[in-house]
mmCIF file of C-alpha atoms and ligand atoms in Angstrom:
data_model
loop_
_atom_site.group_PDB
_atom_site.id
_atom_site.type_symbol
_atom_site.label_atom_id
_atom_site.label_comp_id
_atom_site.label_asym_id
_atom_site.label_seq_id
_atom_site.Cartn_x
_atom_site.Cartn_y
_atom_site.Cartn_z
ATOM 1 C CA MET A 1 -3.243 15.371 9.852
ATOM 2 C CA ILE A 2 -0.900 13.878 7.257
ATOM 3 C CA PHE A 3 -2.302 12.762 3.917
ATOM 4 C CA SER A 4 -0.681 10.917 1.043
ATOM 5 C CA LYS A 5 -0.753 12.481 -2.401
ATOM 6 C CA ILE A 6 0.475 11.366 -5.799
ATOM 7 C CA ILE A 7 3.154 13.866 -6.842
ATOM 8 C CA GLY A 8 4.612 11.995 -9.835
ATOM 9 C CA VAL A 9 3.501 9.368 -12.329
ATOM 10 C CA GLY A 10 5.512 7.409 -14.898
ATOM 11 C CA SER A 11 5.200 4.331 -17.040
ATOM 12 C CA TYR A 12 7.102 2.136 -19.432
ATOM 13 C CA LEU A 13 6.174 -0.295 -22.194
ATOM 14 C CA PRO A 14 8.632 -2.653 -23.896
ATOM 15 C CA LYS A 15 9.275 -1.888 -27.557
ATOM 16 C CA LYS A 16 8.047 -5.138 -29.145
ATOM 17 C CA LEU A 17 4.391 -5.194 -30.211
ATOM 18 C CA LEU A 18 2.342 -8.381 -30.573
ATOM 19 C CA THR A 19 -0.822 -7.708 -32.585
ATOM 20 C CA ASN A 20 -3.939 -9.826 -32.988
ATOM 21 C CA LYS A 21 -2.890 -10.338 -36.597
ATOM 22 C CA ASP A 22 0.435 -11.789 -35.358
ATOM 23 C CA LEU A 23 -1.473 -14.190 -33.086
ATOM 24 C CA GLU A 24 -3.711 -15.280 -35.986
ATOM 25 C CA LYS A 25 -0.583 -16.771 -37.606
ATOM 26 C CA SER A 26 0.171 -19.202 -34.755
ATOM 27 C CA LEU A 27 -3.217 -19.797 -33.098
ATOM 28 C CA ASP A 28 -6.738 -20.860 -34.034
ATOM 29 C CA THR A 29 -8.088 -17.368 -33.383
ATOM 30 C CA THR A 30 -9.103 -14.197 -35.218
ATOM 31 C CA ASP A 31 -8.656 -10.493 -34.739
ATOM 32 C CA GLU A 32 -12.456 -10.250 -34.826
ATOM 33 C CA TRP A 33 -12.909 -12.758 -31.929
ATOM 34 C CA ILE A 34 -10.227 -11.150 -29.760
ATOM 35 C CA THR A 35 -11.492 -7.606 -30.386
ATOM 36 C CA SER A 36 -15.154 -8.393 -29.770
ATOM 37 C CA ARG A 37 -14.641 -10.662 -26.706
ATOM 38 C CA THR A 38 -11.838 -8.674 -24.981
ATOM 39 C CA GLY A 39 -11.315 -5.245 -26.610
ATOM 40 C CA ILE A 40 -7.623 -6.038 -27.137
ATOM 41 C CA LYS A 41 -5.900 -5.157 -30.430
ATOM 42 C CA GLU A 42 -2.236 -5.343 -29.439
ATOM 43 C CA ARG A 43 0.075 -5.760 -26.450
ATOM 44 C CA HIS A 44 3.742 -5.024 -25.669
ATOM 45 C CA ILE A 45 6.115 -7.909 -25.010
ATOM 46 C CA ALA A 46 9.415 -7.752 -23.089
ATOM 47 C CA SER A 47 12.523 -9.075 -24.833
ATOM 48 C CA PRO A 48 14.150 -12.250 -23.435
ATOM 49 C CA GLU A 49 16.835 -10.048 -21.802
ATOM 50 C CA GLU A 50 14.325 -7.614 -20.253
ATOM 51 C CA GLN A 51 13.353 -8.458 -16.689
ATOM 52 C CA THR A 52 10.436 -7.089 -14.681
ATOM 53 C CA SER A 53 12.853 -4.891 -12.704
ATOM 54 C CA ASP A 54 14.024 -3.299 -15.986
ATOM 55 C CA LEU A 55 10.452 -2.278 -16.840
ATOM 56 C CA ALA A 56 9.854 -1.172 -13.242
ATOM 57 C CA PHE A 57 13.053 0.873 -13.188
ATOM 58 C CA GLU A 58 12.106 2.809 -16.345
ATOM 59 C CA ALA A 59 8.634 3.557 -14.976
ATOM 60 C CA ALA A 60 10.101 4.570 -11.591
ATOM 61 C CA ARG A 61 12.647 6.883 -13.193
ATOM 62 C CA ASN A 62 9.883 8.588 -15.198
ATOM 63 C CA ALA A 63 7.738 8.971 -12.064
ATOM 64 C CA ILE A 64 10.630 10.469 -10.059
ATOM 65 C CA ASN A 65 11.395 12.943 -12.892
ATOM 66 C CA ASN A 66 7.721 13.830 -13.075
ATOM 67 C CA ALA A 67 7.656 14.411 -9.304
ATOM 68 C CA SER A 68 10.715 16.720 -9.562
ATOM 69 C CA ILE A 69 12.382 15.178 -6.530
ATOM 70 C CA ASN A 70 15.837 13.648 -6.116
ATOM 71 C CA THR A 71 16.071 9.878 -6.202
ATOM 72 C CA GLU A 72 17.716 9.994 -2.733
ATOM 73 C CA GLU A 73 14.487 11.405 -1.298
ATOM 74 C CA ILE A 74 12.705 8.075 -1.901
ATOM 75 C CA ASP A 75 12.431 6.374 1.484
ATOM 76 C CA LEU A 76 10.464 3.219 0.584
ATOM 77 C CA ILE A 77 10.069 1.137 -2.596
ATOM 78 C CA ILE A 78 7.098 -1.183 -3.056
ATOM 79 C CA VAL A 79 6.858 -3.297 -6.201
ATOM 80 C CA ALA A 80 3.625 -5.138 -6.949
ATOM 81 C CA THR A 81 4.435 -8.033 -9.260
ATOM 82 C CA THR A 82 3.502 -11.602 -10.095
ATOM 83 C CA THR A 83 6.525 -12.053 -12.322
ATOM 84 C CA PRO A 84 9.544 -11.229 -10.132
ATOM 85 C CA ASP A 85 13.032 -11.408 -11.671
ATOM 86 C CA LYS A 86 13.919 -14.219 -9.261
ATOM 87 C CA ILE A 87 12.335 -15.962 -6.255
ATOM 88 C CA PHE A 88 14.689 -13.726 -4.290
ATOM 89 C CA PRO A 89 15.968 -11.060 -3.918
ATOM 90 C CA SER A 90 12.820 -9.043 -4.382
ATOM 91 C CA THR A 91 12.296 -7.134 -7.611
ATOM 92 C CA ALA A 92 12.043 -4.011 -5.410
ATOM 93 C CA CYS A 93 15.636 -4.554 -4.252
ATOM 94 C CA ASN A 94 16.734 -4.887 -7.899
ATOM 95 C CA VAL A 95 14.903 -1.659 -8.769
ATOM 96 C CA GLN A 96 16.576 0.083 -5.825
ATOM 97 C CA THR A 97 20.022 -0.919 -7.154
ATOM 98 C CA LYS A 98 19.127 0.205 -10.678
ATOM 99 C CA LEU A 99 18.001 3.581 -9.296
ATOM 100 C CA GLY A 100 21.358 3.890 -7.503
ATOM 101 C CA ILE A 101 19.915 4.298 -4.024
ATOM 102 C CA ARG A 102 20.767 2.374 -0.873
ATOM 103 C CA ASN A 103 19.412 1.692 2.576
ATOM 104 C CA CYS A 104 15.741 2.550 2.156
ATOM 105 C CA PRO A 105 13.417 -0.433 2.691
ATOM 106 C CA ALA A 106 12.247 -2.197 -0.463
ATOM 107 C CA PHE A 107 9.865 -5.110 -0.827
ATOM 108 C CA ASP A 108 7.547 -6.864 -3.257
ATOM 109 C CA ILE A 109 3.891 -7.625 -2.778
ATOM 110 C CA GLN A 110 1.959 -10.336 -4.569
ATOM 111 C CA ALA A 111 -1.732 -9.687 -5.158
ATOM 112 C CA VAL A 112 -1.695 -10.407 -8.915
ATOM 113 C CA CYS A 113 -3.894 -7.921 -10.840
ATOM 114 C CA SER A 114 -4.888 -6.103 -7.612
ATOM 115 C CA GLY A 115 -1.232 -5.628 -6.629
ATOM 116 C CA PHE A 116 -1.019 -1.916 -7.376
ATOM 117 C CA ILE A 117 -4.102 -1.167 -5.258
ATOM 118 C CA TYR A 118 -2.621 -3.275 -2.437
ATOM 119 C CA GLY A 119 0.645 -1.319 -2.832
ATOM 120 C CA LEU A 120 -1.132 2.041 -2.657
ATOM 121 C CA SER A 121 -3.034 0.894 0.414
ATOM 122 C CA ILE A 122 0.163 -0.137 2.230
ATOM 123 C CA ALA A 123 2.032 3.020 1.184
ATOM 124 C CA ASP A 124 -0.855 5.236 2.348
ATOM 125 C CA LYS A 125 -0.573 3.697 5.815
ATOM 126 C CA PHE A 126 3.212 4.192 5.948
ATOM 127 C CA ILE A 127 2.688 7.880 5.170
ATOM 128 C CA LYS A 128 -0.232 8.412 7.545
ATOM 129 C CA THR A 129 1.781 6.861 10.406
ATOM 130 C CA ASN A 130 4.716 9.136 9.588
ATOM 131 C CA SER A 131 6.904 6.120 8.700
ATOM 132 C CA ALA A 132 7.862 7.384 5.239
ATOM 133 C CA LYS A 133 7.634 10.623 3.239
ATOM 134 C CA ASN A 134 8.219 9.717 -0.411
ATOM 135 C CA ILE A 135 7.252 6.219 -1.507
ATOM 136 C CA LEU A 136 7.666 4.658 -4.915
ATOM 137 C CA VAL A 137 4.715 2.392 -5.604
ATOM 138 C CA ILE A 138 5.320 0.385 -8.756
ATOM 139 C CA GLY A 139 3.132 -2.113 -10.601
ATOM 140 C CA ALA A 140 5.248 -4.148 -13.014
ATOM 141 C CA ASP A 141 4.694 -7.418 -14.803
ATOM 142 C CA SER A 142 6.136 -9.481 -17.628
ATOM 143 C CA MET A 143 3.107 -11.707 -18.093
ATOM 144 C CA SER A 144 4.482 -12.989 -21.426
ATOM 145 C CA LYS A 145 7.031 -14.986 -19.400
ATOM 146 C CA ILE A 146 4.286 -17.061 -17.753
ATOM 147 C CA THR A 147 1.951 -17.313 -20.770
ATOM 148 C CA ASP A 148 1.476 -20.518 -22.752
ATOM 149 C CA TYR A 149 1.466 -19.261 -26.345
ATOM 150 C CA THR A 150 -0.147 -22.508 -27.547
ATOM 151 C CA ASP A 151 -3.263 -21.833 -25.396
ATOM 152 C CA ARG A 152 -5.549 -19.477 -27.341
ATOM 153 C CA SER A 153 -7.716 -18.739 -24.308
ATOM 154 C CA ASN A 154 -4.731 -17.172 -22.523
ATOM 155 C CA ALA A 155 -2.173 -16.141 -25.133
ATOM 156 C CA ILE A 156 -4.395 -13.379 -26.476
ATOM 157 C CA LEU A 157 -4.927 -11.645 -23.133
ATOM 158 C CA TRP A 158 -1.637 -10.771 -21.503
ATOM 159 C CA GLY A 159 0.886 -8.003 -22.057
ATOM 160 C CA ASP A 160 3.983 -6.586 -20.344
ATOM 161 C CA GLY A 161 4.656 -3.168 -18.844
ATOM 162 C CA ALA A 162 5.150 -1.088 -15.734
ATOM 163 C CA GLY A 163 3.686 1.988 -14.108
ATOM 164 C CA ALA A 164 4.792 3.890 -11.034
ATOM 165 C CA VAL A 165 3.738 6.704 -8.752
ATOM 166 C CA VAL A 166 5.587 8.736 -6.153
ATOM 167 C CA LEU A 167 3.279 8.984 -3.165
ATOM 168 C CA SER A 168 4.256 11.740 -0.752
ATOM 169 C CA ALA A 169 3.257 13.152 2.602
ATOM 170 C CA SER A 170 1.042 16.191 2.103
ATOM 171 C CA LYS A 171 -1.211 18.578 3.972
ATOM 172 C CA LYS A 172 -3.684 18.205 1.081
ATOM 173 C CA GLN A 173 -5.835 15.128 0.783
ATOM 174 C CA GLY A 174 -4.829 12.828 -2.094
ATOM 175 C CA ILE A 175 -5.831 9.276 -1.242
ATOM 176 C CA LEU A 176 -9.320 9.479 0.281
ATOM 177 C CA SER A 177 -9.583 5.760 1.008
ATOM 178 C CA THR A 178 -8.385 2.347 -0.061
ATOM 179 C CA HIS A 179 -10.225 -0.955 0.376
ATOM 180 C CA ILE A 180 -8.534 -4.309 -0.167
ATOM 181 C CA HIS A 181 -9.951 -7.850 0.008
ATOM 182 C CA ALA A 182 -9.110 -11.472 -0.735
ATOM 183 C CA ASP A 183 -10.876 -14.835 -0.878
ATOM 184 C CA GLY A 184 -8.580 -17.800 -1.423
ATOM 185 C CA GLN A 185 -11.250 -20.388 -2.153
ATOM 186 C CA TYR A 186 -11.235 -19.767 -5.909
ATOM 187 C CA GLU A 187 -7.574 -20.665 -6.431
ATOM 188 C CA GLU A 188 -8.276 -23.200 -9.210
ATOM 189 C CA LEU A 189 -10.141 -20.663 -11.371
ATOM 190 C CA LEU A 190 -7.067 -18.506 -11.978
ATOM 191 C CA HIS A 191 -3.586 -19.683 -11.081
ATOM 192 C CA VAL A 192 -0.105 -20.716 -12.195
ATOM 193 C CA PRO A 193 0.289 -24.333 -11.125
ATOM 194 C CA LYS A 194 3.509 -26.330 -11.343
ATOM 195 C CA ARG A 195 2.998 -29.031 -13.986
ATOM 196 C CA ASN A 196 5.414 -31.737 -15.097
ATOM 197 C CA VAL A 197 5.543 -31.584 -18.884
ATOM 198 C CA GLY A 198 8.042 -34.122 -20.228
ATOM 199 C CA ASN A 199 11.010 -33.758 -17.937
ATOM 200 C CA LYS A 200 10.403 -30.087 -17.369
ATOM 201 C CA ILE A 201 8.357 -28.145 -14.858
ATOM 202 C CA GLN A 202 6.011 -25.797 -16.702
ATOM 203 C CA GLN A 203 4.499 -22.803 -14.923
ATOM 204 C CA THR A 204 2.010 -20.919 -17.058
ATOM 205 C CA ILE A 205 -1.301 -19.156 -16.409
ATOM 206 C CA GLU A 206 -4.455 -21.275 -16.326
ATOM 207 C CA MET A 207 -7.841 -19.545 -16.136
ATOM 208 C CA GLN A 208 -11.495 -20.561 -16.258
ATOM 209 C CA GLY A 209 -12.221 -17.312 -18.091
ATOM 210 C CA SER A 210 -16.009 -17.159 -18.161
ATOM 211 C CA GLN A 211 -16.323 -18.100 -14.454
ATOM 212 C CA VAL A 212 -13.713 -15.493 -13.484
ATOM 213 C CA PHE A 213 -15.556 -12.973 -15.650
ATOM 214 C CA LYS A 214 -18.865 -13.401 -13.789
ATOM 215 C CA ILE A 215 -17.309 -13.183 -10.314
ATOM 216 C CA ALA A 216 -15.221 -10.166 -11.375
ATOM 217 C CA VAL A 217 -18.262 -8.211 -12.596
ATOM 218 C CA ASN A 218 -20.293 -8.945 -9.438
ATOM 219 C CA THR A 219 -17.387 -8.121 -7.132
ATOM 220 C CA LEU A 220 -16.537 -4.872 -8.909
ATOM 221 C CA ASP A 221 -20.147 -3.744 -8.397
ATOM 222 C CA LYS A 222 -19.642 -4.108 -4.631
ATOM 223 C CA ILE A 223 -16.256 -2.353 -4.713
ATOM 224 C CA VAL A 224 -17.815 0.724 -6.276
ATOM 225 C CA ASP A 225 -20.491 0.917 -3.561
ATOM 226 C CA GLU A 226 -17.944 0.340 -0.787
ATOM 227 C CA ALA A 227 -15.691 3.205 -1.933
ATOM 228 C CA LEU A 228 -18.551 5.670 -2.402
ATOM 229 C CA ILE A 229 -20.284 4.884 0.904
ATOM 230 C CA ALA A 230 -17.008 5.110 2.871
ATOM 231 C CA ASN A 231 -16.511 8.648 1.577
ATOM 232 C CA GLN A 232 -20.163 9.709 1.487
ATOM 233 C CA LEU A 233 -19.833 10.463 -2.200
ATOM 234 C CA GLN A 234 -22.213 10.000 -5.098
ATOM 235 C CA LYS A 235 -21.546 8.265 -8.420
ATOM 236 C CA GLU A 236 -21.601 11.596 -10.242
ATOM 237 C CA ASP A 237 -18.759 12.961 -8.066
ATOM 238 C CA ILE A 238 -16.260 10.679 -9.824
ATOM 239 C CA ASP A 239 -14.423 12.356 -12.687
ATOM 240 C CA TRP A 240 -12.570 9.300 -13.999
ATOM 241 C CA LEU A 241 -12.727 5.555 -13.563
ATOM 242 C CA VAL A 242 -9.154 4.220 -13.792
ATOM 243 C CA PRO A 243 -9.774 0.471 -13.795
ATOM 244 C CA HIS A 244 -7.667 -2.635 -14.053
ATOM 245 C CA GLN A 245 -7.732 -3.555 -17.738
ATOM 246 C CA ALA A 246 -8.824 -7.200 -17.973
ATOM 247 C CA ASN A 247 -11.608 -7.082 -20.543
ATOM 248 C CA ILE A 248 -13.474 -4.180 -22.193
ATOM 249 C CA ARG A 249 -16.760 -5.904 -21.317
ATOM 250 C CA ILE A 250 -15.842 -5.839 -17.607
ATOM 251 C CA LEU A 251 -14.986 -2.123 -17.892
ATOM 252 C CA GLU A 252 -18.335 -1.471 -19.589
ATOM 253 C CA ALA A 253 -20.196 -3.342 -16.837
ATOM 254 C CA THR A 254 -18.499 -1.264 -14.116
ATOM 255 C CA ALA A 255 -19.203 1.971 -15.994
ATOM 256 C CA LYS A 256 -22.856 0.925 -16.264
ATOM 257 C CA LYS A 257 -22.985 0.315 -12.512
ATOM 258 C CA LEU A 258 -21.597 3.837 -12.005
ATOM 259 C CA GLU A 259 -24.101 5.203 -14.561
ATOM 260 C CA MET A 260 -21.022 6.645 -16.207
ATOM 261 C CA SER A 261 -20.400 7.133 -19.909
ATOM 262 C CA MET A 262 -17.430 5.193 -21.332
ATOM 263 C CA ASP A 263 -15.969 8.650 -22.099
ATOM 264 C CA LYS A 264 -15.207 8.866 -18.368
ATOM 265 C CA VAL A 265 -13.325 5.566 -18.301
ATOM 266 C CA ILE A 266 -9.594 5.407 -19.015
ATOM 267 C CA VAL A 267 -9.237 2.589 -21.540
ATOM 268 C CA THR A 268 -5.849 1.180 -22.511
ATOM 269 C CA ILE A 269 -6.760 -2.469 -22.967
ATOM 270 C CA ASP A 270 -6.887 -2.065 -26.755
ATOM 271 C CA ARG A 271 -3.174 -1.125 -26.787
ATOM 272 C CA HIS A 272 -1.790 -2.839 -23.648
ATOM 273 C CA GLY A 273 -3.831 -6.020 -23.106
ATOM 274 C CA ASN A 274 -3.933 -7.217 -19.502
ATOM 275 C CA THR A 275 -0.643 -6.217 -17.847
ATOM 276 C CA SER A 276 -1.723 -7.414 -14.375
ATOM 277 C CA ALA A 277 -0.286 -5.182 -11.599
ATOM 278 C CA ALA A 278 0.942 -2.651 -14.169
ATOM 279 C CA SER A 279 -2.409 -1.947 -15.765
ATOM 280 C CA ILE A 280 -3.789 0.693 -13.372
ATOM 281 C CA PRO A 281 -0.652 2.887 -13.156
ATOM 282 C CA LEU A 282 -0.216 2.508 -16.942
ATOM 283 C CA ALA A 283 -3.814 3.683 -17.401
ATOM 284 C CA LEU A 284 -3.265 6.535 -14.929
ATOM 285 C CA ASP A 285 -0.229 7.787 -16.840
ATOM 286 C CA ASP A 286 -2.070 7.385 -20.136
ATOM 287 C CA GLY A 287 -4.996 9.435 -18.786
ATOM 288 C CA ILE A 288 -2.662 12.194 -17.597
ATOM 289 C CA GLN A 289 -0.502 12.239 -20.761
ATOM 290 C CA SER A 290 -3.591 12.452 -22.977
ATOM 291 C CA GLY A 291 -4.783 15.494 -20.999
ATOM 292 C CA LYS A 292 -7.914 13.785 -19.683
ATOM 293 C CA ILE A 293 -6.974 13.545 -15.996
ATOM 294 C CA LYS A 294 -6.196 16.921 -14.468
ATOM 295 C CA SER A 295 -5.143 18.146 -11.047
ATOM 296 C CA GLY A 296 -8.121 18.163 -8.670
ATOM 297 C CA HIS A 297 -10.026 15.391 -10.455
ATOM 298 C CA LEU A 298 -11.555 12.583 -8.397
ATOM 299 C CA LEU A 299 -10.369 9.145 -9.577
ATOM 300 C CA LEU A 300 -11.777 5.746 -8.725
ATOM 301 C CA MET A 301 -9.246 2.958 -9.258
ATOM 302 C CA GLU A 302 -10.435 -0.623 -8.966
ATOM 303 C CA ALA A 303 -9.045 -4.080 -9.599
ATOM 304 C CA PHE A 304 -9.922 -7.754 -9.452
ATOM 305 C CA GLY A 305 -7.508 -10.621 -9.959
ATOM 306 C CA GLY A 306 -5.988 -13.934 -8.988
ATOM 307 C CA GLY A 307 -6.327 -15.009 -5.401
ATOM 308 C CA PHE A 308 -9.035 -13.878 -5.736
ATOM 309 C CA THR A 309 -7.976 -10.425 -4.644
ATOM 310 C CA TRP A 310 -9.801 -7.183 -5.261
ATOM 311 C CA GLY A 311 -9.806 -3.594 -4.122
ATOM 312 C CA SER A 312 -10.209 0.101 -4.841
ATOM 313 C CA ALA A 313 -8.602 3.453 -4.218
ATOM 314 C CA LEU A 314 -10.428 6.756 -4.327
ATOM 315 C CA ILE A 315 -7.987 9.535 -5.094
ATOM 316 C CA ARG A 316 -8.062 13.302 -5.497
ATOM 317 C CA TYR A 317 -5.331 13.789 -8.124
HETATM 318 O O1 LIG B 401 -7.144 -9.854 -14.734
HETATM 319 C C1 LIG B 401 -7.509 -10.930 -13.928
HETATM 320 C C2 LIG B 401 -8.938 -11.259 -14.026
HETATM 321 N N1 LIG B 401 -9.225 -11.769 -15.337
HETATM 322 C C3 LIG B 401 -10.392 -11.542 -15.874
HETATM 323 O O2 LIG B 401 -11.182 -10.832 -15.312
HETATM 324 C C4 LIG B 401 -10.676 -12.215 -17.202
HETATM 325 C C5 LIG B 401 -12.114 -12.648 -17.229
HETATM 326 N N2 LIG B 401 -12.478 -13.446 -18.386
HETATM 327 C C6 LIG B 401 -12.527 -12.955 -19.643
HETATM 328 O O3 LIG B 401 -12.143 -11.856 -19.917
HETATM 329 C C7 LIG B 401 -13.178 -13.825 -20.694
HETATM 330 O O4 LIG B 401 -13.821 -14.925 -20.064
HETATM 331 C C8 LIG B 401 -12.203 -14.361 -21.768
HETATM 332 C C9 LIG B 401 -11.795 -13.218 -22.697
HETATM 333 C C10 LIG B 401 -10.995 -14.987 -21.123
HETATM 334 C C11 LIG B 401 -12.909 -15.415 -22.631
HETATM 335 O O5 LIG B 401 -14.097 -14.873 -23.218
HETATM 336 P P1 LIG B 401 -15.503 -15.638 -23.093
HETATM 337 O O6 LIG B 401 -16.468 -14.847 -23.848
HETATM 338 O O7 LIG B 401 -15.763 -15.861 -21.637
HETATM 339 O O8 LIG B 401 -15.216 -16.971 -23.847
HETATM 340 P P2 LIG B 401 -15.312 -18.479 -23.329
HETATM 341 O O9 LIG B 401 -14.124 -18.832 -22.505
HETATM 342 O O10 LIG B 401 -16.684 -18.737 -22.749
HETATM 343 O O11 LIG B 401 -15.233 -19.256 -24.704
HETATM 344 C C12 LIG B 401 -16.260 -19.114 -25.704
HETATM 345 C C13 LIG B 401 -15.807 -19.858 -26.953
HETATM 346 C C14 LIG B 401 -15.312 -21.270 -26.688
HETATM 347 O O12 LIG B 401 -15.710 -22.077 -27.768
HETATM 348 P P3 LIG B 401 -16.980 -23.059 -27.669
HETATM 349 O O13 LIG B 401 -16.690 -23.977 -26.508
HETATM 350 O O14 LIG B 401 -18.153 -22.152 -27.430
HETATM 351 O O15 LIG B 401 -16.993 -23.729 -28.993
HETATM 352 C C15 LIG B 401 -13.814 -21.128 -26.688
HETATM 353 O O16 LIG B 401 -13.146 -22.328 -27.057
HETATM 354 O O17 LIG B 401 -14.703 -19.159 -27.541
HETATM 355 C C16 LIG B 401 -13.611 -20.072 -27.747
HETATM 356 N N3 LIG B 401 -12.371 -19.337 -27.634
HETATM 357 C C17 LIG B 401 -11.786 -18.728 -28.667
HETATM 358 N N4 LIG B 401 -12.126 -18.604 -29.952
HETATM 359 C C18 LIG B 401 -11.309 -17.910 -30.748
HETATM 360 C C19 LIG B 401 -11.624 -19.147 -26.516
HETATM 361 N N5 LIG B 401 -10.534 -18.408 -26.825
HETATM 362 C C20 LIG B 401 -10.609 -18.140 -28.142
HETATM 363 C C21 LIG B 401 -9.789 -17.419 -29.031
HETATM 364 N N6 LIG B 401 -10.178 -17.329 -30.322
HETATM 365 N N7 LIG B 401 -8.655 -16.818 -28.638
#
């Protein structure tokens, strides 16, 4: 039996920081409101020249170094992103060029904040069907490029970054299971419509935050049960929750459902904001770098986002 195992993790954050105090200068908001309602204190913002593939490339390079393999050994690149460099070619193809490799398949997937979980799920199947041996799964987003910085309900939330893993064929079990879902009927609650503003087409995020919040919390409850039942595991078997970072109050609600102390939850939202597809691999790398997540630990990753899409991955690291 072939399993897929994470053998390398890397991440990248753009240099520029945007703090709540910075946002107070241009918006009718306060550090106190943002901190108490979201848990966010600051977020990283890509420069105008930095594209999503640049962030993804840096994260991928770090993951490949961490995996101690040669770049040429990568035989599939999957990039989960909502903010591709261009409509085409795919950001994955741009990352492939930046890594200096040729011929392996490379494609993007679009599942907004659940994109990394979708990517892991696809990559796991490629490995288990012996179709690839070393897959780069990258979550990368430049959400600042689709954020309306005059809209206080959105401008405070989003950040930019990238995280990547090398997922490899292994005799040891790494990914225990993945579960992915979608329900398109809620499109209007969280989307990027095309609007005519003056003579220009504007495409920025629009969200009915409190409605999304309620559905997210209820759905994440079900995700947790689904992952545990599928693997006949108990809540207490999980060493770390590595969640999508949308709102500290959503993280707290999921931890409560798991009867888990917040000490067992990897939290980066205070420093990263919501980086969409990048948030889970960024949190994973943060948990490893800080010495919390160790080899052999059982990790539950979960996400909910636009689409709506949602999903989980249960992983023995
Ligand atoms: O990652 C994809 C999935 N996304 C999510 O899961 C996000 C889910 N939603 C959320 O995290 C929260 O709903 C938000 C953080 C977006 C908003 O928090 P909330 O507690 O749901 O606030 P709200 O939208 O119900 O607004 C409450 C009040 C409103 O004022 P009134 O109508 O009560 O007078 C807003 O106008 O807070 C006001 N408000 C703000 N005040 C100060 C909204 N944004 C701000 C702001 N600063 N930045």
